[in-house]
Amino acid sequence: MTPWQRPGTTPYPQVWHTIQSLDSYTNNLVRYRVQDLPPDRFEDAVEHMRKYFLRDEPICGSLRFAEDPVGMREICDVWRRVVQQRCAVVCFQEGSDEIVGLNMLTVVSREDQAQQQQQFASPAVRAFVECTLYMTEKGQLFEHFGVDHFLSAWGLSVHPAYRSRGLATEILRARVPLCKAFGLRLSATVFSHPGSQHPAAKVGFKDRVVERFDELTKKGFQLGQIPVEFNKLMTLSIELE
């Protein structure tokens, strides 16, 4: 099986979803769009994730990624590889090029062992990646859903100035038309924070694997003091036309 590639028939970049919500500064109703992350914003996207995701994501915050130069470099390199697949999406407000939110989407293939084989020098990055892969593998996604590929992600983030507007939900909702365009019948992601778990549930994601963080620690994952209770692998089945 050849590695997954974005279909050549799918225009790039394109808009996947548009919504109306409140403006961050005036509280007027404005339009937002969720679209493919264009190449000229790849590094801006990595910087956004470095600045906000690493601070807000429970495992990354607990393991103090922001104080780990090696870990910071390694996780940013993961995101740089992810965006090369040209699946990541970004949210913009109409008339602005400020990054409102991001979802670092990636397509995982049945025979793709690259992530599992990758070695990290940072113990924090190793713990984060190994825990995420453990949750994903426990879900037996390929076997249970009978797919060869599924849409996953290495991080969802909304700029602090644009939170409490339902935008995380709408960024996740953009996965539906994207999956249909790519011919993918499944999206699955490990969501570690209620701030992403609740929006995912609104879109239709279902719990596939649920683990308490204290139980994950007992299983040997060195995750530090996690401020939330549950880690969840959640799945969304897509009906292809």
Coordinates of N, CA and C in Angstrom, one line a residue:
M1 N 0.8 -1.2 0.0 CA 0.0 0.0 0.0 C 0.9 1.2 0.0
T2 N 0.6 2.2 -0.9 CA 1.4 3.4 -1.0 C 1.0 4.4 0.1
P3 N 1.9 5.2 0.6 CA 1.5 6.2 1.6 C 0.4 7.1 1.1
W4 N -0.5 7.5 2.0 CA -1.6 8.4 1.7 C -1.1 9.7 1.2
Q5 N -1.8 10.2 0.1 CA -1.5 11.5 -0.4 C -2.8 12.2 -0.7
R6 N -2.8 13.5 -0.5 CA -4.0 14.3 -0.8 C -4.4 14.1 -2.2
P7 N -5.7 13.8 -2.5 CA -6.1 13.6 -3.9 C -5.8 14.8 -4.8
G8 N -5.3 14.5 -5.9 CA -4.9 15.6 -6.8 C -6.1 16.3 -7.4
T9 N -7.3 15.7 -7.3 CA -8.5 16.3 -7.8 C -9.2 17.3 -6.7
T10 N -8.6 17.3 -5.5 CA -9.1 18.2 -4.5 C -8.4 19.5 -4.5
P11 N -9.0 20.6 -4.9 CA -8.3 21.9 -5.0 C -7.6 22.3 -3.6
Y12 N -6.5 22.9 -3.7 CA -5.7 23.3 -2.5 C -5.1 24.7 -2.8
P13 N -5.3 25.6 -1.8 CA -6.1 25.5 -0.6 C -7.6 25.8 -0.9
Q14 N -8.5 25.3 -0.1 CA -9.9 25.6 -0.3 C -10.6 25.8 1.1
V15 N -11.7 26.4 1.0 CA -12.5 26.6 2.3 C -13.4 25.4 2.5
W16 N -13.5 24.9 3.7 CA -14.3 23.8 4.0 C -15.5 24.1 4.8
H17 N -15.5 25.2 5.5 CA -16.7 25.5 6.3 C -16.7 27.0 6.7
T18 N -17.9 27.6 6.7 CA -18.0 29.0 7.1 C -19.1 29.1 8.1
I19 N -18.9 30.0 9.1 CA -19.9 30.2 10.2 C -19.9 31.6 10.5
Q20 N -21.0 32.0 11.3 CA -21.1 33.3 11.9 C -20.9 33.2 13.4
S21 N -20.2 34.1 14.0 CA -20.0 34.1 15.4 C -19.6 35.6 15.8
L22 N -19.4 35.8 17.1 CA -19.1 37.1 17.5 C -17.7 37.5 17.2
D23 N -17.5 38.8 16.9 CA -16.2 39.3 16.7 C -15.5 39.4 18.1
S24 N -14.2 39.2 18.0 CA -13.4 39.1 19.3 C -13.3 40.4 20.0
Y25 N -13.4 41.5 19.3 CA -13.2 42.8 19.9 C -14.4 43.7 20.0
T26 N -15.4 43.5 19.1 CA -16.6 44.4 19.1 C -17.8 43.7 19.5
N27 N -17.8 42.3 19.5 CA -19.0 41.5 19.8 C -20.1 41.6 18.7
N28 N -19.7 42.2 17.5 CA -20.6 42.2 16.4 C -20.6 40.8 15.8
L29 N -21.6 40.4 15.1 CA -21.7 39.1 14.4 C -20.9 39.2 13.1
V30 N -19.9 38.3 13.0 CA -19.0 38.3 11.8 C -18.9 36.9 11.3
R31 N -18.3 36.8 10.1 CA -18.2 35.5 9.4 C -16.7 35.0 9.6
Y32 N -16.7 33.7 9.9 CA -15.4 33.0 10.0 C -15.4 31.9 8.9
R33 N -14.2 31.6 8.5 CA -14.0 30.4 7.5 C -13.0 29.5 8.1
V34 N -13.2 28.2 7.8 CA -12.2 27.2 8.1 C -11.7 26.6 6.8
Q35 N -10.4 26.7 6.6 CA -9.9 26.4 5.3 C -8.6 25.6 5.4
D36 N -8.1 25.1 4.3 CA -6.8 24.5 4.3 C -5.7 25.5 4.7
L37 N -4.8 25.1 5.5 CA -3.6 25.9 5.9 C -2.7 26.1 4.7
P38 N -2.6 27.4 4.2 CA -1.8 27.6 3.0 C -0.3 27.5 3.4
P39 N 0.6 27.2 2.4 CA 2.0 27.0 2.7 C 2.7 28.2 3.3
D40 N 2.2 29.4 2.9 CA 2.9 30.6 3.4 C 2.6 30.9 4.8
R41 N 1.7 30.1 5.4 CA 1.4 30.2 6.8 C 1.8 29.0 7.7
F42 N 2.6 28.1 7.1 CA 3.0 26.9 7.8 C 3.8 27.3 9.1
E43 N 4.8 28.2 9.0 CA 5.6 28.6 10.2 C 4.7 29.4 11.2
D44 N 3.8 30.2 10.7 CA 2.9 31.0 11.6 C 2.1 30.0 12.4
A45 N 1.6 28.9 11.7 CA 0.8 27.9 12.4 C 1.6 27.2 13.5
V46 N 2.9 26.8 13.2 CA 3.7 26.2 14.2 C 4.0 27.1 15.4
E47 N 4.2 28.4 15.1 CA 4.4 29.3 16.2 C 3.1 29.5 17.0
H48 N 1.9 29.5 16.4 CA 0.7 29.6 17.2 C 0.6 28.3 18.1
M49 N 0.9 27.2 17.6 CA 0.8 26.0 18.4 C 1.8 26.0 19.5
R50 N 3.0 26.5 19.2 CA 4.0 26.6 20.2 C 3.6 27.5 21.4
K51 N 3.0 28.6 21.0 CA 2.6 29.6 22.0 C 1.4 29.3 22.8
Y52 N 0.4 28.7 22.2 CA -0.9 28.4 22.9 C -1.1 27.0 23.2
F53 N -0.9 26.1 22.2 CA -1.3 24.7 22.5 C -0.4 24.1 23.6
L54 N 0.9 24.3 23.5 CA 1.8 23.8 24.5 C 1.5 24.3 25.9
R55 N 1.0 25.4 26.0 CA 0.6 26.0 27.3 C -0.7 25.4 27.8
D56 N -1.7 25.2 26.9 CA -3.0 24.8 27.3 C -3.3 23.3 27.4
E57 N -2.6 22.5 26.5 CA -2.9 21.1 26.5 C -2.4 20.5 27.8
P58 N -3.2 19.7 28.5 CA -2.9 19.2 29.9 C -1.6 18.5 30.0
I59 N -1.3 17.6 29.1 CA 0.0 16.8 29.2 C 1.2 17.7 29.0
C60 N 1.1 18.5 27.9 CA 2.2 19.5 27.6 C 2.4 20.5 28.7
G61 N 1.4 21.0 29.3 CA 1.5 21.9 30.4 C 2.1 21.2 31.6
S62 N 1.6 20.0 31.9 CA 2.1 19.3 33.1 C 3.6 19.0 33.0
L63 N 4.0 18.6 31.8 CA 5.4 18.3 31.5 C 6.3 19.5 31.2
R64 N 5.7 20.6 31.3 CA 6.5 21.9 31.1 C 7.3 22.0 29.8
F65 N 6.5 21.7 28.7 CA 7.2 21.8 27.4 C 7.8 23.1 27.2
A66 N 7.2 24.2 27.6 CA 7.7 25.5 27.4 C 9.0 25.8 28.0
E67 N 9.4 24.9 29.0 CA 10.7 25.1 29.6 C 11.7 24.0 29.1
D68 N 11.4 23.3 28.0 CA 12.2 22.2 27.5 C 12.6 22.5 26.1
P69 N 13.7 23.2 25.9 CA 14.1 23.6 24.5 C 14.2 22.4 23.5
V70 N 14.7 21.3 24.0 CA 14.8 20.1 23.1 C 13.4 19.6 22.7
G71 N 12.5 19.5 23.8 CA 11.2 19.1 23.5 C 10.4 20.0 22.6
M72 N 10.6 21.3 22.9 CA 10.0 22.3 22.0 C 10.4 22.2 20.6
R73 N 11.6 22.0 20.3 CA 12.1 21.8 18.9 C 11.5 20.5 18.3
E74 N 11.5 19.5 19.1 CA 11.0 18.2 18.5 C 9.5 18.2 18.2
I75 N 8.7 18.8 19.1 CA 7.3 18.8 18.8 C 7.0 19.8 17.7
C76 N 7.7 20.9 17.6 CA 7.5 21.8 16.5 C 7.9 21.1 15.2
D77 N 8.9 20.2 15.2 CA 9.3 19.5 14.0 C 8.2 18.5 13.6
V78 N 7.5 17.9 14.6 CA 6.4 17.0 14.3 C 5.3 17.8 13.6
W79 N 5.0 19.0 14.0 CA 4.0 19.8 13.3 C 4.4 20.2 11.9
R80 N 5.7 20.5 11.8 CA 6.2 20.8 10.4 C 6.0 19.6 9.5
R81 N 6.2 18.4 10.0 CA 6.0 17.3 9.1 C 4.5 17.1 8.8
V82 N 3.7 17.4 9.8 CA 2.2 17.2 9.7 C 1.7 18.1 8.6
V83 N 2.1 19.4 8.6 CA 1.5 20.4 7.6 C 1.9 20.0 6.2
Q84 N 3.0 19.3 6.0 CA 3.4 18.9 4.7 C 2.4 18.0 4.0
Q85 N 1.6 17.3 4.8 CA 0.6 16.5 4.2 C -0.6 17.3 3.6
R86 N -0.6 18.5 4.0 CA -1.6 19.5 3.4 C -3.1 19.1 3.8
C87 N -3.2 18.7 5.1 CA -4.5 18.4 5.6 C -4.9 19.4 6.7
A88 N -3.9 20.0 7.3 CA -4.2 20.9 8.5 C -5.1 22.0 8.0
V89 N -6.0 22.4 9.0 CA -6.9 23.5 8.7 C -6.7 24.7 9.6
V90 N -7.1 25.9 9.2 CA -6.9 27.1 9.9 C -8.2 27.9 9.9
C91 N -8.5 28.6 10.9 CA -9.7 29.4 11.0 C -9.3 30.9 10.9
F92 N -9.9 31.6 10.0 CA -9.7 33.1 9.9 C -11.0 33.8 10.0
Q93 N -11.0 35.0 10.6 CA -12.1 35.9 10.5 C -12.1 36.6 9.2
E94 N -13.3 36.8 8.6 CA -13.4 37.5 7.3 C -12.8 38.9 7.4
G95 N -11.9 39.2 6.4 CA -11.2 40.4 6.4 C -10.0 40.5 7.2
S96 N -9.5 39.4 7.8 CA -8.3 39.4 8.7 C -7.5 38.2 8.3
D97 N -6.2 38.3 8.5 CA -5.3 37.2 8.3 C -4.7 36.7 9.6
E98 N -5.3 37.1 10.7 CA -4.9 36.6 12.0 C -5.4 35.2 12.2
I99 N -4.5 34.3 12.7 CA -4.9 33.0 13.0 C -5.8 32.9 14.2
V100 N -7.1 32.5 13.9 CA -8.1 32.4 15.0 C -8.0 31.0 15.7
G101 N -7.7 30.0 14.9 CA -7.6 28.7 15.4 C -7.0 27.7 14.4
L102 N -6.6 26.6 14.9 CA -5.9 25.6 14.1 C -6.3 24.2 14.5
N103 N -6.3 23.3 13.5 CA -6.4 21.9 13.8 C -5.3 21.2 12.9
M104 N -4.3 20.6 13.6 CA -3.2 20.0 12.9 C -3.5 18.6 12.4
L105 N -4.4 18.6 11.4 CA -4.9 17.3 10.9 C -3.8 16.5 10.1
T106 N -3.9 15.2 10.2 CA -3.1 14.3 9.5 C -3.8 13.0 9.2
V107 N -3.5 12.4 8.1 CA -4.1 11.1 7.7 C -3.2 10.0 8.1
V108 N -3.7 9.1 8.9 CA -2.9 7.9 9.4 C -3.3 6.7 8.6
S109 N -2.3 6.0 8.1 CA -2.5 4.8 7.3 C -2.2 3.5 8.1
R110 N -2.9 2.4 7.7 CA -2.7 1.1 8.3 C -1.3 0.7 8.4
E111 N -0.6 0.9 7.3 CA 0.8 0.4 7.3 C 1.8 1.5 7.6
D112 N 1.4 2.6 8.0 CA 2.3 3.7 8.3 C 2.8 3.6 9.7
Q113 N 4.1 3.2 9.8 CA 4.8 3.0 11.1 C 5.7 4.2 11.5
A114 N 5.7 5.3 10.7 CA 6.7 6.3 10.9 C 6.6 6.9 12.3
Q115 N 5.4 7.2 12.8 CA 5.3 7.8 14.1 C 5.8 6.8 15.2
Q116 N 5.4 5.6 15.1 CA 5.9 4.6 16.1 C 7.4 4.4 16.1
Q117 N 8.0 4.5 15.0 CA 9.5 4.3 14.9 C 10.3 5.5 15.3
Q118 N 9.6 6.7 15.3 CA 10.4 7.9 15.6 C 10.9 8.0 17.0
Q119 N 12.2 8.4 17.1 CA 12.8 8.5 18.4 C 12.9 9.9 18.8
F120 N 12.6 10.2 20.1 CA 12.7 11.6 20.6 C 13.7 11.6 21.8
A121 N 14.5 12.7 21.8 CA 15.4 12.9 22.8 C 14.8 13.4 24.1
S122 N 13.7 14.2 24.0 CA 13.0 14.8 25.1 C 12.1 13.8 25.8
P123 N 12.3 13.5 27.1 CA 11.4 12.6 27.8 C 10.0 13.1 27.8
A124 N 9.8 14.4 27.8 CA 8.4 14.9 27.8 C 7.7 14.6 26.5
V125 N 8.4 14.8 25.4 CA 7.8 14.5 24.1 C 7.6 13.0 23.9
R126 N 8.5 12.2 24.4 CA 8.3 10.7 24.4 C 7.0 10.4 25.1
A127 N 6.9 10.9 26.3 CA 5.7 10.6 27.1 C 4.4 11.0 26.5
F128 N 4.4 12.2 25.9 CA 3.2 12.7 25.2 C 2.8 11.9 24.0
V129 N 3.8 11.6 23.2 CA 3.6 10.8 22.0 C 3.2 9.4 22.3
E130 N 3.9 8.7 23.2 CA 3.7 7.4 23.6 C 2.3 7.2 24.2
C131 N 1.8 8.1 25.0 CA 0.5 8.1 25.6 C -0.6 8.2 24.5
T132 N -0.3 9.1 23.6 CA -1.3 9.3 22.5 C -1.4 8.1 21.6
L133 N -0.2 7.5 21.3 CA -0.2 6.3 20.4 C -0.9 5.1 21.2
Y134 N -0.6 5.0 22.5 CA -1.2 4.0 23.3 C -2.8 4.0 23.2
M135 N -3.3 5.2 23.4 CA -4.8 5.4 23.3 C -5.3 5.0 21.9
T136 N -4.6 5.5 20.9 CA -5.0 5.2 19.5 C -4.9 3.7 19.2
E137 N -3.9 3.1 19.6 CA -3.7 1.6 19.3 C -4.7 0.8 20.1
K138 N -5.0 1.2 21.3 CA -6.0 0.5 22.1 C -7.4 0.5 21.4
G139 N -7.7 1.6 20.6 CA -8.9 1.7 19.9 C -9.1 0.7 18.8
Q140 N -8.0 0.1 18.3 CA -8.1 -0.9 17.2 C -8.9 -0.3 16.1
L141 N -8.6 0.9 15.6 CA -9.4 1.6 14.7 C -9.5 0.9 13.3
F142 N -8.3 0.5 12.8 CA -8.4 -0.2 11.5 C -9.2 -1.4 11.5
E143 N -9.1 -2.2 12.5 CA -9.8 -3.5 12.6 C -11.3 -3.3 12.9
H144 N -11.6 -2.4 13.8 CA -13.0 -2.2 14.2 C -13.8 -1.6 13.1
F145 N -13.2 -0.6 12.5 CA -14.0 0.2 11.5 C -13.8 -0.2 10.1
G146 N -12.8 -1.2 9.9 CA -12.6 -1.7 8.5 C -12.1 -0.7 7.5
V147 N -11.1 0.2 8.0 CA -10.6 1.2 7.1 C -9.1 1.0 7.0
D148 N -8.5 1.6 5.9 CA -7.1 1.6 5.7 C -6.5 2.9 6.1
H149 N -7.3 4.0 6.2 CA -6.8 5.3 6.5 C -7.9 6.0 7.4
F150 N -7.4 6.9 8.3 CA -8.4 7.7 9.0 C -7.8 9.1 9.2
L151 N -8.6 10.1 9.4 CA -8.2 11.4 9.7 C -8.0 11.6 11.2
S152 N -6.8 12.0 11.6 CA -6.5 12.3 13.0 C -5.9 13.7 13.1
A153 N -5.3 14.0 14.3 CA -4.7 15.3 14.5 C -3.7 15.3 15.6
W154 N -2.8 16.2 15.5 CA -1.8 16.5 16.5 C -2.0 17.8 17.1
G155 N -3.2 18.1 17.5 CA -3.5 19.4 18.2 C -4.6 20.2 17.6
L156 N -5.4 20.7 18.5 CA -6.5 21.7 18.2 C -6.3 22.9 19.1
S157 N -6.3 24.1 18.6 CA -6.0 25.2 19.4 C -6.8 26.4 18.8
V158 N -7.4 27.2 19.8 CA -8.1 28.5 19.4 C -7.4 29.6 20.1
H159 N -7.1 30.7 19.4 CA -6.4 31.8 20.0 C -7.3 32.3 21.2
P160 N -6.6 32.6 22.3 CA -7.3 33.0 23.5 C -8.3 34.1 23.3
A161 N -8.0 35.1 22.4 CA -9.0 36.2 22.2 C -10.3 35.8 21.5
Y162 N -10.3 34.6 21.0 CA -11.5 34.1 20.2 C -12.2 32.9 20.9
R163 N -11.9 32.7 22.1 CA -12.5 31.6 22.8 C -13.9 31.9 23.3
S164 N -14.7 30.9 23.7 CA -16.1 31.1 24.2 C -17.0 31.6 23.1
R165 N -16.7 31.3 21.8 CA -17.5 31.6 20.7 C -17.9 30.4 19.9
G166 N -17.7 29.2 20.4 CA -18.0 28.0 19.7 C -17.2 27.7 18.5
L167 N -16.0 28.3 18.4 CA -15.2 28.1 17.2 C -14.5 26.8 17.2
A168 N -14.1 26.2 18.4 CA -13.5 24.9 18.4 C -14.5 23.9 17.8
T169 N -15.8 24.0 18.1 CA -16.8 23.1 17.5 C -16.8 23.2 16.0
E170 N -16.8 24.4 15.5 CA -16.9 24.6 14.1 C -15.6 24.2 13.3
I171 N -14.5 24.3 14.0 CA -13.2 23.8 13.4 C -13.3 22.3 13.3
L172 N -13.8 21.7 14.3 CA -13.9 20.2 14.2 C -15.0 19.8 13.2
R173 N -16.0 20.6 13.1 CA -17.1 20.2 12.1 C -16.6 20.3 10.7
A174 N -15.5 21.0 10.4 CA -15.0 21.1 9.1 C -14.4 19.7 8.7
R175 N -14.1 18.8 9.6 CA -13.6 17.5 9.2 C -14.6 16.7 8.4
V176 N -15.9 17.0 8.5 CA -16.9 16.2 7.8 C -16.7 16.4 6.3
P177 N -16.8 17.7 5.7 CA -16.6 17.8 4.3 C -15.2 17.5 3.8
L178 N -14.2 17.7 4.7 CA -12.9 17.3 4.3 C -12.7 15.8 4.1
C179 N -13.3 15.1 5.1 CA -13.2 13.6 5.0 C -14.0 13.1 3.7
K180 N -15.1 13.7 3.4 CA -15.9 13.3 2.3 C -15.1 13.6 1.0
A181 N -14.4 14.7 0.9 CA -13.6 15.0 -0.3 C -12.4 14.1 -0.4
F182 N -11.9 13.6 0.7 CA -10.7 12.7 0.7 C -11.1 11.3 0.6
G183 N -12.4 11.0 0.7 CA -12.9 9.6 0.7 C -12.5 8.8 2.0
L184 N -12.5 9.5 3.1 CA -12.2 8.9 4.4 C -13.5 8.7 5.2
R185 N -13.6 7.5 5.7 CA -14.9 7.1 6.4 C -14.8 7.3 7.9
L186 N -13.6 7.7 8.4 CA -13.4 7.8 9.8 C -12.5 8.9 10.2
S187 N -12.8 9.6 11.2 CA -11.9 10.6 11.9 C -11.8 10.1 13.4
A188 N -10.6 10.1 13.9 CA -10.3 9.7 15.3 C -9.2 10.5 15.8
T189 N -9.4 11.0 17.1 CA -8.4 11.8 17.7 C -8.4 11.6 19.2
V190 N -7.2 11.7 19.8 CA -7.2 11.7 21.3 C -7.3 13.1 21.8
F191 N -8.4 13.3 22.5 CA -8.7 14.6 23.1 C -8.4 14.5 24.6
S192 N -7.6 15.4 25.1 CA -7.1 15.3 26.5 C -7.8 16.3 27.4
H193 N -8.5 17.3 26.8 CA -9.1 18.4 27.6 C -10.6 18.5 27.4
P194 N -11.4 18.8 28.4 CA -12.8 19.0 28.2 C -13.1 20.1 27.2
G195 N -12.2 21.0 27.1 CA -12.3 22.1 26.1 C -12.3 21.6 24.6
S196 N -11.8 20.4 24.4 CA -11.9 19.8 23.1 C -12.9 18.6 23.1
Q197 N -13.0 17.9 24.2 CA -13.9 16.8 24.3 C -15.3 17.2 24.1
H198 N -15.7 18.3 24.7 CA -17.1 18.7 24.6 C -17.5 19.2 23.2
P199 N -16.6 20.0 22.6 CA -16.9 20.4 21.2 C -17.0 19.2 20.3
A200 N -16.1 18.2 20.5 CA -16.1 17.0 19.6 C -17.4 16.3 19.8
A201 N -17.9 16.1 21.0 CA -19.2 15.5 21.2 C -20.3 16.2 20.5
K202 N -20.3 17.5 20.5 CA -21.3 18.3 19.8 C -21.3 18.0 18.3
V203 N -20.1 17.7 17.7 CA -20.0 17.4 16.3 C -20.5 16.0 16.0
G204 N -20.5 15.1 17.0 CA -20.9 13.8 16.8 C -19.9 12.7 17.1
F205 N -18.7 13.1 17.6 CA -17.7 12.2 18.0 C -18.2 11.4 19.2
K206 N -17.8 10.1 19.2 CA -18.2 9.1 20.2 C -17.0 8.7 21.0
D207 N -17.1 8.4 22.2 CA -16.0 7.8 23.0 C -15.7 6.4 22.5
R208 N -14.4 6.2 22.2 CA -13.9 4.9 21.8 C -13.1 4.3 23.0
V209 N -12.2 5.1 23.5 CA -11.3 4.6 24.6 C -11.3 5.8 25.6
V210 N -11.6 5.5 26.9 CA -11.6 6.5 27.9 C -10.7 6.0 29.0
E211 N -9.7 6.8 29.4 CA -8.7 6.4 30.5 C -8.6 7.6 31.4
R212 N -8.6 7.3 32.7 CA -8.3 8.3 33.7 C -6.8 8.5 33.7
F213 N -6.4 9.8 33.8 CA -5.0 10.1 33.8 C -4.3 9.5 34.9
D214 N -4.9 9.3 36.1 CA -4.2 8.7 37.2 C -3.9 7.2 36.9
E215 N -4.8 6.6 36.2 CA -4.6 5.2 35.8 C -3.5 5.1 34.7
L216 N -3.4 6.1 33.8 CA -2.4 6.1 32.8 C -1.0 6.2 33.5
T217 N -1.0 7.0 34.6 CA 0.3 7.1 35.4 C 0.7 5.8 36.0
K218 N -0.3 5.1 36.5 CA -0.1 3.8 37.1 C 0.4 2.8 36.1
K219 N 0.1 3.0 34.8 CA 0.5 2.1 33.7 C 1.9 2.4 33.2
G220 N 2.5 3.4 33.8 CA 3.9 3.8 33.5 C 4.1 5.0 32.7
F221 N 3.1 5.7 32.3 CA 3.2 6.9 31.5 C 3.6 8.1 32.5
Q222 N 4.7 8.7 32.3 CA 5.2 9.7 33.2 C 4.6 11.1 32.7
L223 N 3.5 11.4 33.2 CA 2.7 12.6 32.7 C 2.7 13.7 33.7
G224 N 3.2 13.6 34.9 CA 3.2 14.6 35.8 C 1.8 14.8 36.5
Q225 N 1.5 16.0 37.0 CA 0.2 16.3 37.6 C -0.7 16.9 36.6
I226 N -1.6 16.0 36.1 CA -2.6 16.4 35.1 C -3.8 17.1 35.8
P227 N -4.2 18.3 35.3 CA -5.3 19.0 36.0 C -6.7 18.6 35.6
V228 N -6.8 17.6 34.7 CA -8.1 17.1 34.3 C -8.2 15.6 34.5
E229 N -9.4 15.1 34.4 CA -9.6 13.7 34.9 C -9.4 12.7 33.8
F230 N -9.9 12.9 32.6 CA -10.0 11.9 31.5 C -9.2 12.2 30.3
N231 N -8.6 11.2 29.7 CA -8.1 11.2 28.3 C -9.0 10.4 27.5
K232 N -9.3 10.9 26.3 CA -10.3 10.2 25.5 C -9.9 10.1 24.0
L233 N -10.0 8.8 23.5 CA -9.9 8.6 22.0 C -11.4 8.7 21.6
M234 N -11.7 9.6 20.7 CA -13.0 9.8 20.2 C -13.1 9.6 18.7
T235 N -14.2 9.1 18.2 CA -14.3 8.7 16.8 C -15.5 9.3 16.2
L236 N -15.4 9.7 14.9 CA -16.5 10.2 14.1 C -16.6 9.4 12.8
S237 N -17.7 8.7 12.6 CA -17.9 8.0 11.3 C -18.5 8.9 10.3
I238 N -18.0 8.8 9.1 CA -18.4 9.7 8.0 C -19.1 8.9 6.9
E239 N -20.3 9.3 6.6 CA -21.1 8.6 5.5 C -20.6 9.2 4.2
L240 N -20.0 8.4 3.3 CA -19.6 8.9 2.0 C -20.7 8.7 1.0
E241 N -20.9 9.7 0.1 CA -22.0 9.6 -0.9 C -21.6 8.7 -2.0

